[in-house]
Short mmCIF file of C-alpha atoms in Angstrom, two decimals:
data_model
loop_
_atom_site.label_atom_id
_atom_site.label_comp_id
_atom_site.label_asym_id
_atom_site.label_seq_id
_atom_site.Cartn_x
_atom_site.Cartn_y
_atom_site.Cartn_z
CA MET A 28 189.26 34.93 69.95
CA CYS A 29 187.82 36.25 66.70
CA LYS A 30 187.87 33.50 64.05
CA LEU A 31 189.27 35.95 61.49
CA PHE A 32 192.20 36.70 63.77
CA THR A 33 192.90 33.00 64.21
CA LYS A 34 192.58 32.35 60.47
CA TYR A 35 194.97 35.15 59.50
CA GLU A 36 197.24 34.93 62.53
CA LYS A 37 200.37 34.30 60.44
CA GLU A 38 199.76 37.36 58.24
CA ILE A 39 199.12 39.51 61.29
CA GLU A 40 202.29 38.23 62.96
CA GLN A 41 204.27 38.96 59.79
CA TYR A 42 202.87 42.50 59.59
CA CYS A 43 203.79 43.12 63.23
CA LEU A 44 207.30 41.82 62.58
CA GLU A 45 207.78 44.06 59.53
CA ASN A 46 206.47 47.13 61.36
CA SER A 47 208.23 46.62 64.71
CA LEU A 48 204.92 45.98 66.45
CA ASP A 49 204.49 43.57 69.35
CA PHE A 50 202.45 40.59 68.11
CA GLU A 51 202.11 39.08 71.60
CA LYS A 52 200.60 42.37 72.77
CA ALA A 53 198.30 42.41 69.73
CA LYS A 54 197.04 38.92 70.57
CA ARG A 55 196.10 40.03 74.09
CA MET A 56 194.31 43.22 73.05
CA PRO A 57 190.52 43.49 73.19
CA GLN A 58 189.05 42.72 69.78
CA CYS A 59 185.93 44.01 68.07
CA TRP A 60 184.93 42.42 64.77
CA GLY A 61 182.40 42.50 61.98
CA LYS A 62 182.08 40.23 58.93
CA ASN A 63 185.35 41.23 57.30
CA ASP A 64 187.34 43.26 59.74
CA ILE A 65 188.83 43.34 63.20
CA TRP A 66 189.68 46.30 65.40
CA LEU A 67 192.32 45.81 68.05
CA GLN A 68 191.62 48.21 70.90
CA TYR A 69 193.36 49.50 73.99
CA HIS A 70 191.34 49.13 77.17
CA ASP A 71 192.03 51.32 80.18
CA PRO A 72 190.20 49.76 83.18
CA GLN A 73 190.36 53.09 85.04
CA LYS A 74 188.40 54.80 82.29
CA GLY A 75 185.89 51.95 82.27
CA LYS A 76 184.98 52.13 85.93
CA ASN A 77 181.63 53.81 85.20
CA GLY A 78 180.49 51.00 82.93
CA LEU A 79 177.75 51.90 80.45
CA LYS A 80 177.37 55.34 82.05
CA ASP A 81 180.47 56.48 80.16
CA GLU A 82 180.56 55.38 76.54
CA THR A 83 183.74 57.20 75.53
CA PRO A 84 185.17 54.91 72.81
CA ALA A 85 188.26 52.88 73.63
CA PRO A 86 191.06 53.75 71.17
CA ILE A 87 191.38 51.61 68.05
CA VAL A 88 195.01 50.57 67.80
CA LEU A 89 195.04 48.59 64.55
CA ILE A 90 192.43 47.92 61.87
CA ILE A 91 192.68 44.59 60.05
CA THR A 92 190.46 44.15 56.99
CA ILE A 93 190.00 41.07 54.83
CA ASN A 94 189.46 42.19 51.25
CA ASN A 95 188.91 39.41 48.69
CA GLY A 96 190.96 37.07 50.84
CA ARG A 97 193.78 39.59 51.21
CA VAL A 98 194.67 40.93 54.63
CA GLU A 99 195.02 44.71 54.78
CA PHE A 100 196.23 46.72 57.73
CA GLU A 101 195.56 50.29 58.73
CA LYS A 102 197.49 51.98 61.49
CA THR A 103 195.81 54.61 63.67
CA GLU A 104 197.16 57.44 65.76
CA PHE A 105 197.34 54.93 68.65
CA THR A 106 199.28 52.15 66.92
CA GLU A 107 202.76 53.24 67.94
CA LYS A 108 201.68 54.23 71.43
CA TYR A 109 200.10 50.93 72.41
CA LEU A 110 201.56 48.34 70.07
CA LYS A 111 205.16 49.32 69.48
CA LYS A 112 207.63 46.61 70.36
CA ALA A 113 209.86 47.54 73.27
CA SER A 114 213.41 47.87 72.00
CA MET B 5 152.18 36.33 35.86
CA ASN B 6 148.81 38.02 35.84
CA ILE B 7 149.17 41.41 37.45
CA ASN B 8 145.55 41.23 38.58
CA SER B 9 146.41 38.36 40.89
CA ILE B 10 148.35 40.73 43.10
CA GLU B 11 145.83 41.53 45.79
CA GLN B 12 147.88 44.14 47.60
CA PRO B 13 150.35 46.65 46.25
CA ILE B 14 153.96 45.91 47.11
CA GLU B 15 154.18 48.89 49.45
CA GLN B 16 151.40 47.42 51.59
CA ARG B 17 153.00 44.00 51.86
CA ASN B 18 156.57 45.11 52.35
CA THR B 19 156.40 48.16 54.52
CA GLY B 20 159.65 47.65 56.39
CA LYS B 21 157.64 47.89 59.61
CA GLY B 22 159.90 47.04 62.53
CA ASN B 23 163.02 46.81 60.37
CA PRO B 24 165.70 49.00 62.02
CA ASN B 25 167.14 50.21 58.71
CA ALA B 26 163.68 51.10 57.37
CA VAL B 27 162.76 52.87 60.61
CA LEU B 28 165.98 54.87 60.42
CA THR B 29 166.09 55.55 56.69
CA TYR B 30 162.53 56.28 55.71
CA GLY B 31 160.64 56.50 58.95
CA ALA B 32 158.91 53.13 58.80
CA GLU B 33 156.72 52.30 61.78
CA LEU B 34 157.76 50.06 64.63
CA ASN B 35 155.90 46.75 64.63
CA ASN B 36 153.24 46.14 67.27
CA ARG B 37 155.57 44.17 69.51
CA GLN B 38 158.16 46.95 69.44
CA LYS B 39 155.49 49.59 70.08
CA GLU B 40 154.29 47.67 73.13
CA LEU B 41 157.86 47.41 74.39
CA LEU B 42 158.45 51.12 73.92
CA THR B 43 155.29 51.92 75.86
CA GLN B 44 156.84 50.09 78.79
CA LEU B 45 160.16 51.87 78.28
CA ALA B 46 158.84 55.40 78.15
CA GLU B 47 161.80 57.26 79.64
CA TYR B 48 165.47 57.13 80.60
CA ASP B 49 166.26 54.22 82.94
CA SER B 50 162.88 52.55 82.40
CA ARG B 51 163.28 48.81 82.88
CA VAL B 52 161.10 45.94 81.81
CA THR B 53 161.37 42.17 82.00
CA VAL B 54 159.85 40.22 79.13
CA SER B 55 159.96 36.68 77.83
CA LYS B 56 163.08 35.74 75.87
CA LYS B 57 161.09 34.92 72.76
CA SER B 58 159.35 38.29 72.62
CA VAL B 59 162.39 40.48 71.97
CA SER B 60 165.63 40.32 70.01
CA MET B 61 168.63 42.61 69.59
CA SER B 62 167.19 43.62 66.23
CA ASP B 63 164.11 44.95 68.07
CA LEU B 64 166.38 47.07 70.26
CA ALA B 65 168.11 48.41 67.14
CA ALA B 66 164.68 49.42 65.81
CA LEU B 67 163.88 51.16 69.10
CA THR B 68 167.23 52.96 68.88
CA ALA B 69 166.46 54.02 65.31
CA PHE B 70 163.07 55.34 66.44
CA THR B 71 164.14 57.12 69.66
CA GLY B 72 167.84 57.85 69.17
CA ASP B 73 168.49 56.28 72.58
CA GLU B 74 170.68 53.37 73.68
CA PHE B 75 169.10 50.18 74.99
CA ALA B 76 170.76 47.30 76.84
CA MET B 77 169.55 43.72 77.15
CA PHE B 78 170.36 41.12 79.80
CA THR B 79 169.15 37.51 79.70
CA LYS B 80 168.47 35.01 82.47
CA GLY B 81 166.85 31.70 81.59
CA GLY B 82 163.68 32.43 79.66
CA LYS B 83 163.48 36.14 80.44
CA ARG B 84 165.13 39.29 79.26
CA LEU B 85 165.68 42.53 81.14
CA ILE B 86 165.65 45.61 78.88
CA ILE B 87 166.91 48.97 80.09
CA ARG B 88 166.47 52.23 78.21
CA GLY B 89 169.36 54.69 78.23
CA ASP B 90 169.75 58.08 76.63
CA LYS B 91 171.71 59.23 73.59
CA ILE B 92 175.11 58.49 75.13
CA SER B 93 174.72 56.05 78.01
CA VAL B 94 172.74 53.44 79.92
CA ASN B 95 172.43 53.67 83.69
CA ILE B 96 174.44 50.52 84.39
CA GLY B 97 177.64 51.01 86.35
CA ASN B 98 180.04 48.27 87.28
CA ASP B 99 178.33 47.73 90.66
CA SER B 100 174.90 47.19 89.18
CA ALA B 101 176.39 44.96 86.46
CA GLU B 102 177.96 42.78 89.14
CA CYS B 103 174.60 42.56 90.91
CA LEU B 104 172.89 41.44 87.70
CA ALA B 105 175.64 38.89 87.09
CA ALA B 106 175.21 37.57 90.66
CA GLU B 107 171.49 37.18 89.96
CA GLY B 108 172.38 34.97 87.01
CA TYR B 109 171.96 37.42 84.14
CA ARG B 110 174.16 37.46 81.05
CA TRP B 111 174.75 40.57 78.98
CA SER B 112 173.15 39.85 75.62
CA GLY B 113 174.12 43.16 74.07
CA HIS B 114 173.36 46.83 73.73
CA THR B 115 172.88 49.46 71.07
CA HIS B 116 174.77 52.59 70.09
CA PRO B 117 172.77 55.23 68.20
CA GLY B 118 174.15 55.97 64.73
CA PHE B 119 174.34 54.41 61.33
CA ASP B 120 178.02 53.88 60.54
CA TYR B 121 180.54 51.31 61.70
CA LEU B 122 182.47 53.66 63.94
CA CYS B 123 179.46 54.25 66.16
CA MET B 124 179.77 50.58 67.11
CA GLN B 125 183.19 51.19 68.66
CA PRO B 126 183.15 49.66 72.16
CA SER B 127 184.00 51.94 75.07
CA ASP B 128 186.27 51.22 78.02
CA GLY B 129 183.04 50.96 80.00
CA ASP B 130 181.72 48.29 77.63
CA TYR B 131 184.84 46.18 78.19
CA SER B 132 184.58 46.67 81.97
CA ILE B 133 180.95 45.53 81.99
CA LEU B 134 181.99 42.43 80.05
CA ASP B 135 184.43 41.76 82.87
CA CYS B 136 181.69 42.13 85.47
CA PHE B 137 179.69 39.37 83.77
CA LYS B 138 182.84 37.22 83.32
CA GLN B 139 181.70 36.86 79.73
CA GLU B 140 183.92 36.38 76.71
CA VAL B 141 181.84 38.20 74.11
CA THR B 142 178.81 40.40 73.56
CA VAL B 143 177.47 42.55 70.72
CA ILE B 144 176.82 46.18 69.83
CA TYR B 145 174.07 47.02 67.33
CA ASN B 146 173.72 50.37 65.59
CA SER B 147 170.46 52.04 64.57
CA LYS B 148 170.50 50.25 61.19
CA GLY B 149 170.62 46.81 62.76
CA ASP B 150 174.27 46.19 61.84
CA PHE B 151 176.27 44.65 64.63
CA ARG B 152 179.80 43.98 65.80
CA THR B 153 181.01 41.47 68.36
CA PHE B 154 183.62 42.35 70.93
CA GLU B 155 185.79 40.38 73.29
CA LYS B 156 188.03 41.48 76.11
CA ARG B 157 191.20 39.41 76.09
CA SER B 158 193.53 39.14 79.05
#
Protein backbone atom coordinates (compact mmCIF):
# COMPACT_ATOMS: atom_id res chain seq x y z
CA MET A 1 0.00 0.00 0.00
CA CYS A 2 1.10 3.56 -0.65
CA LYS A 3 3.04 4.89 2.36
CA LEU A 4 1.08 8.15 2.23
CA PHE A 5 -2.18 6.23 2.53
CA THR A 6 -0.86 4.32 5.53
CA LYS A 7 0.48 7.50 7.15
CA TYR A 8 -2.80 9.39 6.76
CA GLU A 9 -5.13 6.43 7.14
CA LYS A 10 -6.97 7.95 10.12
CA GLU A 11 -7.68 11.21 8.27
CA ILE A 12 -8.90 9.31 5.23
CA GLU A 13 -11.14 7.13 7.40
CA GLN A 14 -12.54 10.23 9.09
CA TYR A 15 -13.25 11.89 5.73
CA CYS A 16 -15.04 8.76 4.51
CA LEU A 17 -17.10 8.68 7.69
CA GLU A 18 -18.11 12.34 7.37
CA ASN A 19 -19.02 11.95 3.70
CA SER A 20 -20.84 8.60 3.89
CA LEU A 21 -18.11 6.90 1.88
CA ASP A 22 -17.03 3.31 2.41
CA PHE A 23 -13.52 3.34 3.91
CA GLU A 24 -13.11 -0.43 3.61
CA LYS A 25 -13.85 -0.13 -0.11
CA ALA A 26 -11.40 2.77 -0.37
CA LYS A 27 -8.65 0.67 1.22
CA ARG A 28 -9.16 -2.06 -1.38
CA MET A 29 -9.19 0.23 -4.40
CA PRO A 30 -6.24 0.39 -6.80
CA GLN A 31 -3.96 3.27 -5.86
CA CYS A 32 -1.75 5.49 -7.98
CA TRP A 33 0.55 7.92 -6.21
CA GLY A 34 3.13 10.62 -6.71
CA LYS A 35 5.20 12.52 -4.13
CA ASN A 36 2.29 14.27 -2.44
CA ASP A 37 -0.91 12.76 -3.69
CA ILE A 38 -2.84 9.55 -4.13
CA TRP A 39 -5.55 8.68 -6.62
CA LEU A 40 -7.97 5.94 -5.69
CA GLN A 41 -9.23 4.33 -8.89
CA TYR A 42 -11.94 1.93 -9.95
CA HIS A 43 -10.70 -1.04 -11.94
CA ASP A 44 -13.02 -2.96 -14.25
CA PRO A 45 -11.26 -6.24 -15.18
CA GLN A 46 -13.52 -6.62 -18.23
CA LYS A 47 -12.29 -3.33 -19.64
CA GLY A 48 -8.70 -4.34 -18.93
CA LYS A 49 -8.76 -7.58 -20.87
CA ASN A 50 -6.75 -6.09 -23.76
CA GLY A 51 -3.88 -5.07 -21.51
CA LEU A 52 -1.62 -2.32 -22.86
CA LYS A 53 -3.46 -2.40 -26.20
CA ASP A 54 -6.26 -0.36 -24.63
CA GLU A 55 -5.04 2.52 -22.48
CA THR A 56 -8.44 4.02 -21.68
CA PRO A 57 -7.87 5.54 -18.21
CA ALA A 58 -9.48 3.83 -15.23
CA PRO A 59 -11.78 6.31 -13.42
CA ILE A 60 -10.29 8.30 -10.55
CA VAL A 61 -12.69 7.95 -7.63
CA LEU A 62 -11.02 10.13 -5.00
CA ILE A 63 -8.00 12.44 -5.03
CA ILE A 64 -6.08 12.76 -1.76
CA THR A 65 -3.42 15.49 -1.61
CA ILE A 66 -0.97 16.26 1.18
CA ASN A 67 -0.45 20.01 1.30
CA ASN A 68 1.98 21.27 3.96
CA GLY A 69 1.14 18.27 6.11
CA ARG A 70 -2.60 18.81 5.70
CA VAL A 71 -4.71 16.17 4.00
CA GLU A 72 -7.05 17.53 1.33
CA PHE A 73 -9.68 15.58 -0.52
CA GLU A 74 -11.23 16.12 -3.91
CA LYS A 75 -14.26 14.18 -5.05
CA THR A 76 -14.70 13.31 -8.72
CA GLU A 77 -17.73 12.46 -10.81
CA PHE A 78 -17.09 8.80 -9.86
CA THR A 79 -16.87 9.19 -6.08
CA GLU A 80 -20.51 8.54 -5.28
CA LYS A 81 -20.83 5.78 -7.85
CA TYR A 82 -17.95 3.64 -6.64
CA LEU A 83 -17.32 4.69 -3.06
CA LYS A 84 -20.69 5.45 -1.54
CA LYS A 85 -21.44 3.46 1.57
CA ALA A 86 -24.34 1.06 1.11
CA SER A 87 -27.18 2.19 3.33
CA MET B 1 36.33 33.44 -10.03
CA ASN B 2 38.20 34.29 -13.19
CA ILE B 3 35.78 34.15 -16.08
CA ASN B 4 38.64 33.21 -18.40
CA SER B 5 39.01 29.90 -16.59
CA ILE B 6 35.73 28.74 -18.04
CA GLU B 7 36.85 26.71 -21.00
CA GLN B 8 33.43 26.00 -22.43
CA PRO B 9 30.31 28.13 -22.42
CA ILE B 10 27.57 26.89 -20.13
CA GLU B 11 25.35 25.92 -23.05
CA GLN B 12 28.01 23.50 -24.27
CA ARG B 13 28.46 21.82 -20.92
CA ASN B 14 24.84 21.65 -19.90
CA THR B 15 22.93 20.89 -23.03
CA GLY B 16 20.17 18.82 -21.47
CA LYS B 17 21.07 16.06 -23.92
CA GLY B 18 19.11 12.95 -23.04
CA ASN B 19 17.08 14.69 -20.33
CA PRO B 20 13.39 13.94 -21.03
CA ASN B 21 12.19 17.39 -19.94
CA ALA B 22 14.83 19.12 -22.10
CA VAL B 23 14.01 16.90 -25.08
CA LEU B 24 10.33 17.73 -24.67
CA THR B 25 10.59 21.41 -23.81
CA TYR B 26 13.32 22.77 -26.02
CA GLY B 27 14.13 19.97 -28.40
CA ALA B 28 17.39 18.84 -26.82
CA GLU B 29 19.05 15.88 -28.49
CA LEU B 30 18.85 12.33 -27.24
CA ASN B 31 22.15 11.09 -25.83
CA ASN B 32 24.16 8.55 -27.82
CA ARG B 33 22.87 5.61 -25.81
CA GLN B 34 19.26 6.66 -26.40
CA LYS B 35 19.92 7.26 -30.10
CA GLU B 36 21.35 3.74 -30.43
CA LEU B 37 18.30 2.32 -28.65
CA LEU B 38 15.92 4.22 -30.91
CA THR B 39 17.72 2.90 -33.99
CA GLN B 40 16.86 -0.58 -32.78
CA LEU B 41 13.28 0.44 -32.04
CA ALA B 42 12.49 2.03 -35.37
CA GLU B 43 8.78 1.28 -35.61
CA TYR B 44 5.65 0.17 -33.76
CA ASP B 45 6.10 -3.16 -31.98
CA SER B 46 9.89 -3.18 -32.46
CA ARG B 47 11.46 -5.13 -29.62
CA VAL B 48 14.99 -5.20 -28.34
CA THR B 49 16.75 -6.90 -25.44
CA VAL B 50 19.60 -4.97 -23.84
CA SER B 51 21.65 -5.20 -20.68
CA LYS B 52 19.97 -3.93 -17.53
CA LYS B 53 22.65 -1.31 -16.95
CA SER B 54 22.30 0.24 -20.39
CA VAL B 55 18.75 1.57 -20.07
CA SER B 56 16.54 3.16 -17.42
CA MET B 57 12.94 4.32 -17.29
CA SER B 58 14.23 7.86 -17.67
CA ASP B 59 15.69 6.86 -21.05
CA LEU B 60 12.27 5.59 -22.11
CA ALA B 61 10.74 8.90 -21.03
CA ALA B 62 13.27 10.68 -23.26
CA LEU B 63 12.37 8.39 -26.16
CA THR B 64 8.69 9.17 -25.53
CA ALA B 65 9.44 12.89 -25.50
CA PHE B 66 11.31 12.54 -28.80
CA THR B 67 8.86 10.26 -30.65
CA GLY B 68 5.52 10.82 -28.93
CA ASP B 69 5.16 7.04 -28.59
CA GLU B 70 4.71 4.78 -25.58
CA PHE B 71 7.46 2.38 -24.55
CA ALA B 72 7.28 -0.54 -22.12
CA MET B 73 10.13 -2.20 -20.26
CA PHE B 74 10.34 -5.70 -18.79
CA THR B 75 13.29 -6.99 -16.75
CA LYS B 76 14.65 -10.50 -16.25
CA GLY B 77 17.92 -10.95 -14.40
CA GLY B 78 20.51 -8.74 -16.06
CA LYS B 79 18.54 -7.96 -19.20
CA ARG B 80 15.73 -5.71 -20.20
CA LEU B 81 13.18 -6.15 -22.97
CA ILE B 82 12.00 -2.85 -24.48
CA ILE B 83 8.93 -2.68 -26.69
CA ARG B 84 7.91 0.37 -28.71
CA GLY B 85 4.21 1.20 -28.91
CA ASP B 86 2.39 4.00 -30.65
CA LYS B 87 0.74 7.16 -29.32
CA ILE B 88 -1.95 5.29 -27.39
CA SER B 89 -0.89 1.71 -26.81
CA VAL B 90 1.77 -1.00 -26.66
CA ASN B 91 1.18 -4.35 -28.33
CA ILE B 92 1.07 -6.33 -25.09
CA GLY B 93 -2.20 -8.08 -24.34
CA ASN B 94 -2.89 -10.13 -21.27
CA ASP B 95 -1.84 -13.37 -23.03
CA SER B 96 1.55 -12.07 -24.05
CA ALA B 97 2.05 -10.54 -20.58
CA GLU B 98 1.40 -13.94 -19.01
CA CYS B 99 3.94 -15.50 -21.38
CA LEU B 100 6.57 -12.92 -20.38
CA ALA B 101 5.78 -13.50 -16.71
CA ALA B 102 6.15 -17.28 -17.23
CA GLU B 103 9.56 -16.63 -18.80
CA GLY B 104 10.58 -14.85 -15.61
CA TYR B 105 10.17 -11.22 -16.66
CA ARG B 106 8.93 -8.48 -14.35
CA TRP B 107 7.18 -5.37 -15.60
CA SER B 108 9.53 -2.50 -14.79
CA GLY B 109 7.26 0.19 -16.16
CA HIS B 110 5.99 2.01 -19.20
CA THR B 111 5.49 5.51 -20.49
CA HIS B 112 2.45 7.58 -21.41
CA PRO B 113 3.05 10.45 -23.85
CA GLY B 114 2.18 13.85 -22.39
CA PHE B 115 3.52 16.34 -19.92
CA ASP B 116 0.93 16.68 -17.16
CA TYR B 117 0.00 14.48 -14.22
CA LEU B 118 -3.27 13.28 -15.68
CA CYS B 119 -1.54 11.63 -18.60
CA MET B 120 -0.02 9.27 -16.03
CA GLN B 121 -3.45 7.94 -15.09
CA PRO B 122 -3.28 4.12 -15.21
CA SER B 123 -5.76 2.33 -17.45
CA ASP B 124 -7.81 -0.76 -16.67
CA GLY B 125 -5.39 -2.52 -19.00
CA ASP B 126 -2.42 -1.37 -16.93
CA TYR B 127 -3.97 -2.86 -13.79
CA SER B 128 -4.75 -6.11 -15.63
CA ILE B 129 -1.15 -6.42 -16.85
CA LEU B 130 0.03 -5.93 -13.27
CA ASP B 131 -2.17 -8.89 -12.38
CA CYS B 132 -0.61 -11.00 -15.13
CA PHE B 133 2.84 -10.45 -13.60
CA LYS B 134 1.48 -11.05 -10.06
CA GLN B 135 3.30 -7.85 -9.16
CA GLU B 136 2.32 -5.37 -6.49
CA VAL B 137 3.55 -2.17 -8.11
CA THR B 138 4.98 -0.65 -11.26
CA VAL B 139 5.47 2.87 -12.62
CA ILE B 140 4.24 5.16 -15.39
CA TYR B 141 6.54 7.91 -16.68
CA ASN B 142 5.37 10.86 -18.76
CA SER B 143 7.35 12.60 -21.50
CA LYS B 144 8.93 14.98 -18.95
CA GLY B 145 10.37 12.17 -16.87
CA ASP B 146 7.87 12.59 -14.02
CA PHE B 147 6.52 9.33 -12.72
CA ARG B 148 3.74 7.83 -10.64
CA THR B 149 3.60 4.43 -8.99
CA PHE B 150 0.49 2.31 -9.07
CA GLU B 151 -0.70 -0.73 -7.20
CA LYS B 152 -3.68 -2.97 -7.74
CA ARG B 153 -5.17 -3.93 -4.40
CA SER B 154 -7.52 -6.85 -3.93
